[in-house]
C-alpha positions as protocol buffer text, in pm:
chain_id: "A"
residue {
  index: 1
  type: MET
  ca { x: 7184 y: 11414 z: 10701 }
}
residue {
  index: 2
  type: THR
  ca { x: 7541 y: 11668 z: 10709 }
}
residue {
  index: 3
  type: GLY
  ca { x: 7678 y: 11466 z: 11009 }
}
residue {
  index: 4
  type: GLU
  ca { x: 7590 y: 11103 z: 10723 }
}
residue {
  index: 5
  type: HIS
  ca { x: 7753 y: 11241 z: 10432 }
}
residue {
  index: 6
  type: ASP
  ca { x: 8065 y: 11368 z: 10642 }
}
residue {
  index: 7
  type: ILE
  ca { x: 8055 y: 11005 z: 10733 }
}
residue {
  index: 8
  type: LEU
  ca { x: 8051 y: 10869 z: 10457 }
}
residue {
  index: 9
  type: GLU
  ca { x: 8322 y: 11079 z: 10253 }
}
residue {
  index: 10
  type: GLN
  ca { x: 8535 y: 11030 z: 10473 }
}
residue {
  index: 11
  type: VAL
  ca { x: 8482 y: 10649 z: 10451 }
}
residue {
  index: 12
  type: ARG
  ca { x: 8485 y: 10735 z: 10026 }
}
residue {
  index: 13
  type: LYS
  ca { x: 8883 y: 10830 z: 10096 }
}
residue {
  index: 14
  type: ALA
  ca { x: 9027 y: 10586 z: 10285 }
}
residue {
  index: 15
  type: LEU
  ca { x: 8911 y: 10309 z: 10088 }
}
residue {
  index: 16
  type: ARG
  ca { x: 9024 y: 10553 z: 9756 }
}
residue {
  index: 17
  type: SER
  ca { x: 9353 y: 10580 z: 10016 }
}
residue {
  index: 18
  type: ASP
  ca { x: 9479 y: 10174 z: 10043 }
}
residue {
  index: 19
  type: PRO
  ca { x: 9563 y: 10095 z: 9635 }
}
residue {
  index: 20
  type: ARG
  ca { x: 9519 y: 9729 z: 9825 }
}
residue {
  index: 21
  type: ILE
  ca { x: 9136 y: 9789 z: 9789 }
}
residue {
  index: 22
  type: ARG
  ca { x: 9075 y: 9712 z: 9419 }
}
residue {
  index: 23
  type: PRO
  ca { x: 8712 y: 9731 z: 9322 }
}
residue {
  index: 24
  type: THR
  ca { x: 8633 y: 9475 z: 9078 }
}
residue {
  index: 25
  type: ALA
  ca { x: 8240 y: 9646 z: 8984 }
}
residue {
  index: 26
  type: GLY
  ca { x: 8252 y: 9965 z: 9043 }
}
residue {
  index: 27
  type: PRO
  ca { x: 8316 y: 10189 z: 9372 }
}
residue {
  index: 28
  type: ILE
  ca { x: 8179 y: 10028 z: 9661 }
}
residue {
  index: 29
  type: ARG
  ca { x: 7868 y: 10108 z: 9757 }
}
residue {
  index: 30
  type: LEU
  ca { x: 7738 y: 10321 z: 10088 }
}
residue {
  index: 31
  type: SER
  ca { x: 7532 y: 10345 z: 10263 }
}
residue {
  index: 32
  type: PHE
  ca { x: 7373 y: 10343 z: 10636 }
}
residue {
  index: 33
  type: ALA
  ca { x: 7115 y: 10037 z: 10781 }
}
residue {
  index: 34
  type: PRO
  ca { x: 6773 y: 10146 z: 10992 }
}
residue {
  index: 35
  type: ASP
  ca { x: 6992 y: 10117 z: 11344 }
}
residue {
  index: 36
  type: GLY
  ca { x: 7277 y: 10358 z: 11264 }
}
residue {
  index: 37
  type: ALA
  ca { x: 7509 y: 10062 z: 11089 }
}
residue {
  index: 38
  type: LEU
  ca { x: 7724 y: 10119 z: 10798 }
}
residue {
  index: 39
  type: ALA
  ca { x: 7609 y: 9912 z: 10548 }
}
residue {
  index: 40
  type: MET
  ca { x: 7896 y: 9807 z: 10268 }
}
residue {
  index: 41
  type: GLU
  ca { x: 7885 y: 9670 z: 9968 }
}
residue {
  index: 42
  type: GLY
  ca { x: 8069 y: 9542 z: 9584 }
}
residue {
  index: 43
  type: GLU
  ca { x: 8328 y: 9332 z: 9491 }
}
residue {
  index: 44
  type: VAL
  ca { x: 8740 y: 9332 z: 9536 }
}
residue {
  index: 45
  type: ASP
  ca { x: 9019 y: 9130 z: 9389 }
}
residue {
  index: 46
  type: ARG
  ca { x: 9084 y: 8980 z: 9676 }
}
residue {
  index: 47
  type: LEU
  ca { x: 9043 y: 8831 z: 9983 }
}
residue {
  index: 48
  type: ALA
  ca { x: 9287 y: 9083 z: 10173 }
}
residue {
  index: 49
  type: GLY
  ca { x: 9054 y: 9348 z: 10014 }
}
residue {
  index: 50
  type: LYS
  ca { x: 8768 y: 9297 z: 10192 }
}
residue {
  index: 51
  type: LYS
  ca { x: 8930 y: 9284 z: 10494 }
}
residue {
  index: 52
  type: LEU
  ca { x: 9126 y: 9609 z: 10446 }
}
residue {
  index: 53
  type: ALA
  ca { x: 8833 y: 9777 z: 10332 }
}
residue {
  index: 54
  type: LEU
  ca { x: 8623 y: 9670 z: 10626 }
}
residue {
  index: 55
  type: GLU
  ca { x: 8943 y: 9825 z: 10803 }
}
residue {
  index: 56
  type: ALA
  ca { x: 8938 y: 10147 z: 10669 }
}
residue {
  index: 57
  type: ALA
  ca { x: 8589 y: 10215 z: 10703 }
}
residue {
  index: 58
  type: ALA
  ca { x: 8590 y: 10094 z: 11061 }
}
residue {
  index: 59
  type: ARG
  ca { x: 8844 y: 10369 z: 11190 }
}
residue {
  index: 60
  type: VAL
  ca { x: 8654 y: 10626 z: 11035 }
}
residue {
  index: 61
  type: PRO
  ca { x: 8569 y: 10861 z: 11381 }
}
residue {
  index: 62
  type: GLY
  ca { x: 8098 y: 10797 z: 11391 }
}
residue {
  index: 63
  type: VAL
  ca { x: 8140 y: 10464 z: 11180 }
}
residue {
  index: 64
  type: THR
  ca { x: 7932 y: 10259 z: 11504 }
}
residue {
  index: 65
  type: GLY
  ca { x: 7919 y: 9951 z: 11311 }
}
residue {
  index: 66
  type: ILE
  ca { x: 7930 y: 9738 z: 10959 }
}
residue {
  index: 67
  type: VAL
  ca { x: 7699 y: 9586 z: 10775 }
}
residue {
  index: 68
  type: ASP
  ca { x: 7932 y: 9368 z: 10569 }
}
residue {
  index: 69
  type: ARG
  ca { x: 7804 y: 9271 z: 10242 }
}
residue {
  index: 70
  type: LEU
  ca { x: 8122 y: 9340 z: 10033 }
}
residue {
  index: 71
  type: ARG
  ca { x: 8202 y: 9035 z: 9848 }
}
residue {
  index: 72
  type: VAL
  ca { x: 8552 y: 8843 z: 9674 }
}
residue {
  index: 73
  type: ARG
  ca { x: 8570 y: 8822 z: 9323 }
}
residue {
  index: 74
  type: PRO
  ca { x: 8553 y: 8451 z: 9215 }
}
residue {
  index: 75
  type: ALA
  ca { x: 8870 y: 8307 z: 9092 }
}
residue {
  index: 76
  type: THR
  ca { x: 8692 y: 8042 z: 8877 }
}
residue {
  index: 77
  type: PRO
  ca { x: 8326 y: 8145 z: 8898 }
}
residue {
  index: 78
  type: MET
  ca { x: 8121 y: 7821 z: 9000 }
}
residue {
  index: 79
  type: GLY
  ca { x: 7716 y: 7792 z: 9041 }
}
residue {
  index: 80
  type: ASP
  ca { x: 7589 y: 7752 z: 9461 }
}
residue {
  index: 81
  type: GLY
  ca { x: 7580 y: 7345 z: 9363 }
}
residue {
  index: 82
  type: ALA
  ca { x: 7905 y: 7309 z: 9288 }
}
residue {
  index: 83
  type: ILE
  ca { x: 8072 y: 7510 z: 9515 }
}
residue {
  index: 84
  type: ARG
  ca { x: 7884 y: 7365 z: 9759 }
}
residue {
  index: 85
  type: ASP
  ca { x: 7971 y: 7005 z: 9645 }
}
residue {
  index: 86
  type: ALA
  ca { x: 8387 y: 7146 z: 9678 }
}
residue {
  index: 87
  type: VAL
  ca { x: 8305 y: 7294 z: 10041 }
}
residue {
  index: 88
  type: ARG
  ca { x: 8175 y: 6910 z: 10101 }
}
residue {
  index: 89
  type: ASP
  ca { x: 8488 y: 6697 z: 9901 }
}
residue {
  index: 90
  type: ALA
  ca { x: 8753 y: 6917 z: 10106 }
}
residue {
  index: 91
  type: LEU
  ca { x: 8588 y: 6932 z: 10496 }
}
residue {
  index: 92
  type: LEU
  ca { x: 8539 y: 6522 z: 10361 }
}
residue {
  index: 93
  type: GLU
  ca { x: 8910 y: 6420 z: 10284 }
}
residue {
  index: 94
  type: GLU
  ca { x: 9075 y: 6675 z: 10577 }
}
residue {
  index: 95
  type: ILE
  ca { x: 9161 y: 6426 z: 10870 }
}
residue {
  index: 96
  type: VAL
  ca { x: 9138 y: 6714 z: 11076 }
}
residue {
  index: 97
  type: LEU
  ca { x: 8793 y: 6738 z: 11081 }
}
residue {
  index: 98
  type: ALA
  ca { x: 8762 y: 6319 z: 11050 }
}
residue {
  index: 99
  type: ASP
  ca { x: 8521 y: 6343 z: 11383 }
}
residue {
  index: 100
  type: CYS
  ca { x: 8308 y: 6591 z: 11263 }
}
residue {
  index: 101
  type: THR
  ca { x: 7995 y: 6506 z: 11107 }
}
residue {
  index: 102
  type: LEU
  ca { x: 7886 y: 6699 z: 10826 }
}
residue {
  index: 103
  type: ARG
  ca { x: 7531 y: 6781 z: 10678 }
}
residue {
  index: 104
  type: VAL
  ca { x: 7455 y: 6969 z: 10339 }
}
residue {
  index: 105
  type: ARG
  ca { x: 7162 y: 7185 z: 10298 }
}
residue {
  index: 106
  type: THR
  ca { x: 6988 y: 7200 z: 9939 }
}
residue {
  index: 107
  type: LYS
  ca { x: 6694 y: 7280 z: 9793 }
}
residue {
  index: 108
  type: ASP
  ca { x: 6550 y: 6954 z: 9950 }
}
residue {
  index: 109
  type: GLY
  ca { x: 6713 y: 6962 z: 10341 }
}
residue {
  index: 110
  type: ILE
  ca { x: 6924 y: 6874 z: 10481 }
}
residue {
  index: 111
  type: GLU
  ca { x: 7111 y: 6613 z: 10353 }
}
residue {
  index: 112
  type: THR
  ca { x: 7353 y: 6401 z: 10567 }
}
residue {
  index: 113
  type: VAL
  ca { x: 7680 y: 6371 z: 10396 }
}
residue {
  index: 114
  type: ARG
  ca { x: 7920 y: 6126 z: 10676 }
}
residue {
  index: 115
  type: GLU
  ca { x: 7766 y: 6011 z: 11034 }
}
residue {
  index: 116
  type: PRO
  ca { x: 8120 y: 5931 z: 11241 }
}
residue {
  index: 117
  type: PRO
  ca { x: 8008 y: 5615 z: 11465 }
}
residue {
  index: 118
  type: ASP
  ca { x: 8114 y: 5841 z: 11790 }
}
residue {
  index: 119
  type: PRO
  ca { x: 8120 y: 6198 z: 11601 }
}
residue {
  index: 120
  type: HIS
  ca { x: 8266 y: 6464 z: 11813 }
}
residue {
  index: 121
  type: GLY
  ca { x: 8033 y: 6785 z: 11613 }
}
residue {
  index: 122
  type: GLU
  ca { x: 7847 y: 6861 z: 11388 }
}
residue {
  index: 123
  type: ILE
  ca { x: 7902 y: 7114 z: 11042 }
}
residue {
  index: 124
  type: VAL
  ca { x: 7605 y: 7188 z: 10821 }
}
residue {
  index: 125
  type: ILE
  ca { x: 7727 y: 7416 z: 10530 }
}
residue {
  index: 126
  type: SER
  ca { x: 7527 y: 7553 z: 10268 }
}
residue {
  index: 127
  type: VAL
  ca { x: 7587 y: 7865 z: 9939 }
}
residue {
  index: 128
  type: GLU
  ca { x: 7416 y: 8130 z: 9805 }
}
residue {
  index: 129
  type: ASP
  ca { x: 7538 y: 8334 z: 9577 }
}
residue {
  index: 130
  type: GLY
  ca { x: 7838 y: 8187 z: 9632 }
}
residue {
  index: 131
  type: VAL
  ca { x: 7831 y: 8298 z: 10012 }
}
residue {
  index: 132
  type: VAL
  ca { x: 7975 y: 7959 z: 10223 }
}
residue {
  index: 133
  type: THR
  ca { x: 7771 y: 7937 z: 10562 }
}
residue {
  index: 134
  type: LEU
  ca { x: 7914 y: 7703 z: 10760 }
}
residue {
  index: 135
  type: ASP
  ca { x: 7670 y: 7591 z: 11086 }
}
residue {
  index: 136
  type: GLY
  ca { x: 7705 y: 7367 z: 11376 }
}
residue {
  index: 137
  type: GLU
  ca { x: 7949 y: 7293 z: 11684 }
}
residue {
  index: 138
  type: VAL
  ca { x: 8317 y: 7150 z: 11657 }
}
residue {
  index: 139
  type: ALA
  ca { x: 8578 y: 7071 z: 11951 }
}
residue {
  index: 140
  type: GLY
  ca { x: 8808 y: 7291 z: 11919 }
}
residue {
  index: 141
  type: LEU
  ca { x: 8951 y: 7621 z: 11754 }
}
residue {
  index: 142
  type: GLY
  ca { x: 9100 y: 7455 z: 11519 }
}
residue {
  index: 143
  type: GLN
  ca { x: 8863 y: 7239 z: 11352 }
}
residue {
  index: 144
  type: LYS
  ca { x: 8666 y: 7539 z: 11349 }
}
residue {
  index: 145
  type: ARG
  ca { x: 8969 y: 7729 z: 11205 }
}
residue {
  index: 146
  type: MET
  ca { x: 9041 y: 7420 z: 10903 }
}
residue {
  index: 147
  type: ALA
  ca { x: 8674 y: 7437 z: 10793 }
}
residue {
  index: 148
  type: GLY
  ca { x: 8694 y: 7785 z: 10768 }
}
residue {
  index: 149
  type: VAL
  ca { x: 8957 y: 7817 z: 10528 }
}
residue {
  index: 150
  type: LEU
  ca { x: 8852 y: 7509 z: 10319 }
}
residue {
  index: 151
  type: ALA
  ca { x: 8603 y: 7673 z: 10233 }
}
residue {
  index: 152
  type: TRP
  ca { x: 8742 y: 7973 z: 10161 }
}
residue {
  index: 153
  type: TRP
  ca { x: 9012 y: 7763 z: 9927 }
}
residue {
  index: 154
  type: VAL
  ca { x: 8689 y: 7649 z: 9667 }
}
residue {
  index: 155
  type: PRO
  ca { x: 8778 y: 7873 z: 9375 }
}
residue {
  index: 156
  type: GLY
  ca { x: 8433 y: 7975 z: 9342 }
}
residue {
  index: 157
  type: SER
  ca { x: 8383 y: 8110 z: 9690 }
}
residue {
  index: 158
  type: ARG
  ca { x: 8240 y: 8479 z: 9684 }
}
residue {
  index: 159
  type: ASP
  ca { x: 8282 y: 8487 z: 10063 }
}
residue {
  index: 160
  type: VAL
  ca { x: 8244 y: 8292 z: 10362 }
}
residue {
  index: 161
  type: VAL
  ca { x: 8012 y: 8312 z: 10631 }
}
residue {
  index: 162
  type: ASN
  ca { x: 8213 y: 8043 z: 10975 }
}
residue {
  index: 163
  type: GLY
  ca { x: 7901 y: 8048 z: 11218 }
}
residue {
  index: 164
  type: LEU
  ca { x: 8046 y: 7675 z: 11384 }
}
residue {
  index: 165
  type: GLY
  ca { x: 8073 y: 7722 z: 11782 }
}
residue {
  index: 166
  type: VAL
  ca { x: 8350 y: 7544 z: 11928 }
}
residue {
  index: 167
  type: ASN
  ca { x: 8228 y: 7335 z: 12267 }
}
residue {
  index: 168
  type: PRO
  ca { x: 8398 y: 7291 z: 12497 }
}
residue {
  index: 169
  type: PRO
  ca { x: 8502 y: 7689 z: 12456 }
}
residue {
  index: 170
  type: ASP
  ca { x: 8807 y: 7756 z: 12368 }
}
residue {
  index: 171
  type: VAL
  ca { x: 9046 y: 7994 z: 12455 }
}
residue {
  index: 172
  type: ASP
  ca { x: 9233 y: 8212 z: 12193 }
}
residue {
  index: 173
  type: SER
  ca { x: 9658 y: 8307 z: 12235 }
}
residue {
  index: 174
  type: ASP
  ca { x: 9891 y: 8447 z: 11908 }
}
residue {
  index: 175
  type: GLU
  ca { x: 10042 y: 8127 z: 11982 }
}
residue {
  index: 176
  type: ALA
  ca { x: 9770 y: 7913 z: 11848 }
}
residue {
  index: 177
  type: ILE
  ca { x: 9697 y: 8163 z: 11605 }
}
residue {
  index: 178
  type: THR
  ca { x: 10044 y: 8157 z: 11467 }
}
residue {
  index: 179
  type: ASP
  ca { x: 10020 y: 7782 z: 11479 }
}
residue {
  index: 180
  type: ALA
  ca { x: 9712 y: 7816 z: 11279 }
}
residue {
  index: 181
  type: VAL
  ca { x: 9822 y: 7977 z: 11068 }
}
residue {
  index: 182
  type: ARG
  ca { x: 10130 y: 7793 z: 11028 }
}
residue {
  index: 183
  type: GLN
  ca { x: 9967 y: 7505 z: 10896 }
}
residue {
  index: 184
  type: VAL
  ca { x: 9741 y: 7626 z: 10633 }
}
residue {
  index: 185
  type: LEU
  ca { x: 10046 y: 7787 z: 10460 }
}
residue {
  index: 186
  type: GLU
  ca { x: 10194 y: 7489 z: 10481 }
}
residue {
  index: 187
  type: LYS
  ca { x: 9900 y: 7330 z: 10376 }
}
residue {
  index: 188
  type: ASP
  ca { x: 9810 y: 7559 z: 10046 }
}
residue {
  index: 189
  type: PRO
  ca { x: 9964 y: 7369 z: 9750 }
}
residue {
  index: 190
  type: LEU
  ca { x: 9988 y: 7617 z: 9549 }
}
residue {
  index: 191
  type: LEU
  ca { x: 10240 y: 7800 z: 9828 }
}
residue {
  index: 192
  type: ALA
  ca { x: 10615 y: 7816 z: 9876 }
}
residue {
  index: 193
  type: ALA
  ca { x: 10569 y: 7809 z: 10220 }
}
residue {
  index: 194
  type: GLU
  ca { x: 10918 y: 7708 z: 10407 }
}
residue {
  index: 195
  type: SER
  ca { x: 11076 y: 8051 z: 10373 }
}
residue {
  index: 196
  type: ILE
  ca { x: 10761 y: 8213 z: 10508 }
}
residue {
  index: 197
  type: ALA
  ca { x: 10821 y: 8295 z: 10921 }
}
residue {
  index: 198
  type: VAL
  ca { x: 10460 y: 8369 z: 11108 }
}
residue {
  index: 199
  type: THR
  ca { x: 10456 y: 8570 z: 11454 }
}
residue {
  index: 200
  type: THR
  ca { x: 10126 y: 8693 z: 11593 }
}
residue {
  index: 201
  type: HIS
  ca { x: 10064 y: 9005 z: 11879 }
}
residue {
  index: 202
  type: ARG
  ca { x: 9718 y: 9113 z: 11973 }
}
residue {
  index: 203
  type: GLY
  ca { x: 9575 y: 8891 z: 11659 }
}
residue {
  index: 204
  type: VAL
  ca { x: 9796 y: 9048 z: 11412 }
}
residue {
  index: 205
  type: VAL
  ca { x: 9999 y: 8838 z: 11181 }
}
residue {
  index: 206
  type: THR
  ca { x: 10334 y: 8965 z: 11068 }
}
residue {
  index: 207
  type: LEU
  ca { x: 10443 y: 8784 z: 10740 }
}
residue {
  index: 208
  type: GLU
  ca { x: 10857 y: 8748 z: 10687 }
}
residue {
  index: 209
  type: GLY
  ca { x: 11078 y: 8565 z: 10460 }
}
residue {
  index: 210
  type: PHE
  ca { x: 11101 y: 8541 z: 10053 }
}
residue {
  index: 211
  type: VAL
  ca { x: 10825 y: 8384 z: 9807 }
}
residue {
  index: 212
  type: PRO
  ca { x: 10994 y: 8350 z: 9429 }
}
residue {
  index: 213
  type: SER
  ca { x: 10618 y: 8543 z: 9313 }
}
residue {
  index: 214
  type: GLU
  ca { x: 10426 y: 8831 z: 9395 }
}
residue {
  index: 215
  type: ASP
  ca { x: 10118 y: 8644 z: 9283 }
}
residue {
  index: 216
  type: GLN
  ca { x: 10227 y: 8365 z: 9646 }
}
residue {
  index: 217
  type: ARG
  ca { x: 10256 y: 8707 z: 9783 }
}
residue {
  index: 218
  type: HIS
  ca { x: 9959 y: 8809 z: 9775 }
}
residue {
  index: 219
  type: MET
  ca { x: 9870 y: 8447 z: 9814 }
}
residue {
  index: 220
  type: ALA
  ca { x: 9982 y: 8400 z: 10162 }
}
residue {
  index: 221
  type: GLU
  ca { x: 9861 y: 8739 z: 10261 }
}
residue {
  index: 222
  type: ASP
  ca { x: 9469 y: 8581 z: 10175 }
}
residue {
  index: 223
  type: ASP
  ca { x: 9547 y: 8236 z: 10344 }
}
residue {
  index: 224
  type: ALA
  ca { x: 9671 y: 8432 z: 10686 }
}
residue {
  index: 225
  type: TRP
  ca { x: 9358 y: 8667 z: 10581 }
}
residue {
  index: 226
  type: ALA
  ca { x: 9127 y: 8314 z: 10573 }
}
residue {
  index: 227
  type: VAL
  ca { x: 9199 y: 8197 z: 10924 }
}
residue {
  index: 228
  type: PHE
  ca { x: 8961 y: 8266 z: 11174 }
}
residue {
  index: 229
  type: GLY
  ca { x: 9086 y: 8508 z: 11481 }
}
residue {
  index: 230
  type: VAL
  ca { x: 9262 y: 8719 z: 11257 }
}
residue {
  index: 231
  type: ASP
  ca { x: 9304 y: 9110 z: 11334 }
}
residue {
  index: 232
  type: GLY
  ca { x: 9518 y: 9281 z: 11051 }
}
residue {
  index: 233
  type: VAL
  ca { x: 9825 y: 9053 z: 10846 }
}
residue {
  index: 234
  type: VAL
  ca { x: 10172 y: 9270 z: 10856 }
}
residue {
  index: 235
  type: ASN
  ca { x: 10311 y: 9110 z: 10474 }
}
residue {
  index: 236
  type: ARG
  ca { x: 10683 y: 9233 z: 10470 }
}
residue {
  index: 237
  type: LEU
  ca { x: 10772 y: 8890 z: 10224 }
}
residue {
  index: 238
  type: GLU
  ca { x: 11005 y: 9033 z: 9960 }
}
residue {
  index: 239
  type: VAL
  ca { x: 10974 y: 8806 z: 9597 }
}
residue {
  index: 240
  type: ARG
  ca { x: 11287 y: 8645 z: 9513 }
}
residue {
  index: 241
  type: PRO
  ca { x: 11229 y: 8490 z: 9224 }
}
């Protein structure tokens, strides 16, 4: 038990040492699951804070696995039904997903929202306690990434579990991640992305350039973290009003 106590103290120290990890409902709660994995539970203010908290904990010696129960404070509180409908509408409007069958899971079962004549993939949307889960299978990583980002952009989303399979299997690369992040930054209607440069090395995305406000600096970082396959984000953006 002493070993577990020491590990928990080291994780708490790591979480406190990064000012970008900002819990919003008390300290992040830590415990060990029966299988020995570290369980992390609580709420943070941004997607970047969630990812950084998980990274900080994973670097502590003795942490062999993590049960992620961290949630992001919603920009706008929404009920599960409203979140589900908003995700549904966002996916329906996205041209990249136009050939995918869309279904939603409700209390009454699974409802089909769209079924193209010649579908290439299927996405099933469900929401519980603000957590959006995407199940099914799509035809490429580009579709998987875009569906996940659109789910994160719904202001009531507290977490997104992107369980979409890719068939046929799609080989990932730094170049593909860079292209995906650029596309997401340019697509974000709240972000002025024309002066942002994106590079990727071994899954770590670096953002450089200029944005007009600190809020947009944070927004660009969160957008990059929302892209499936991104293992880290280095934010070198400068604010130039």
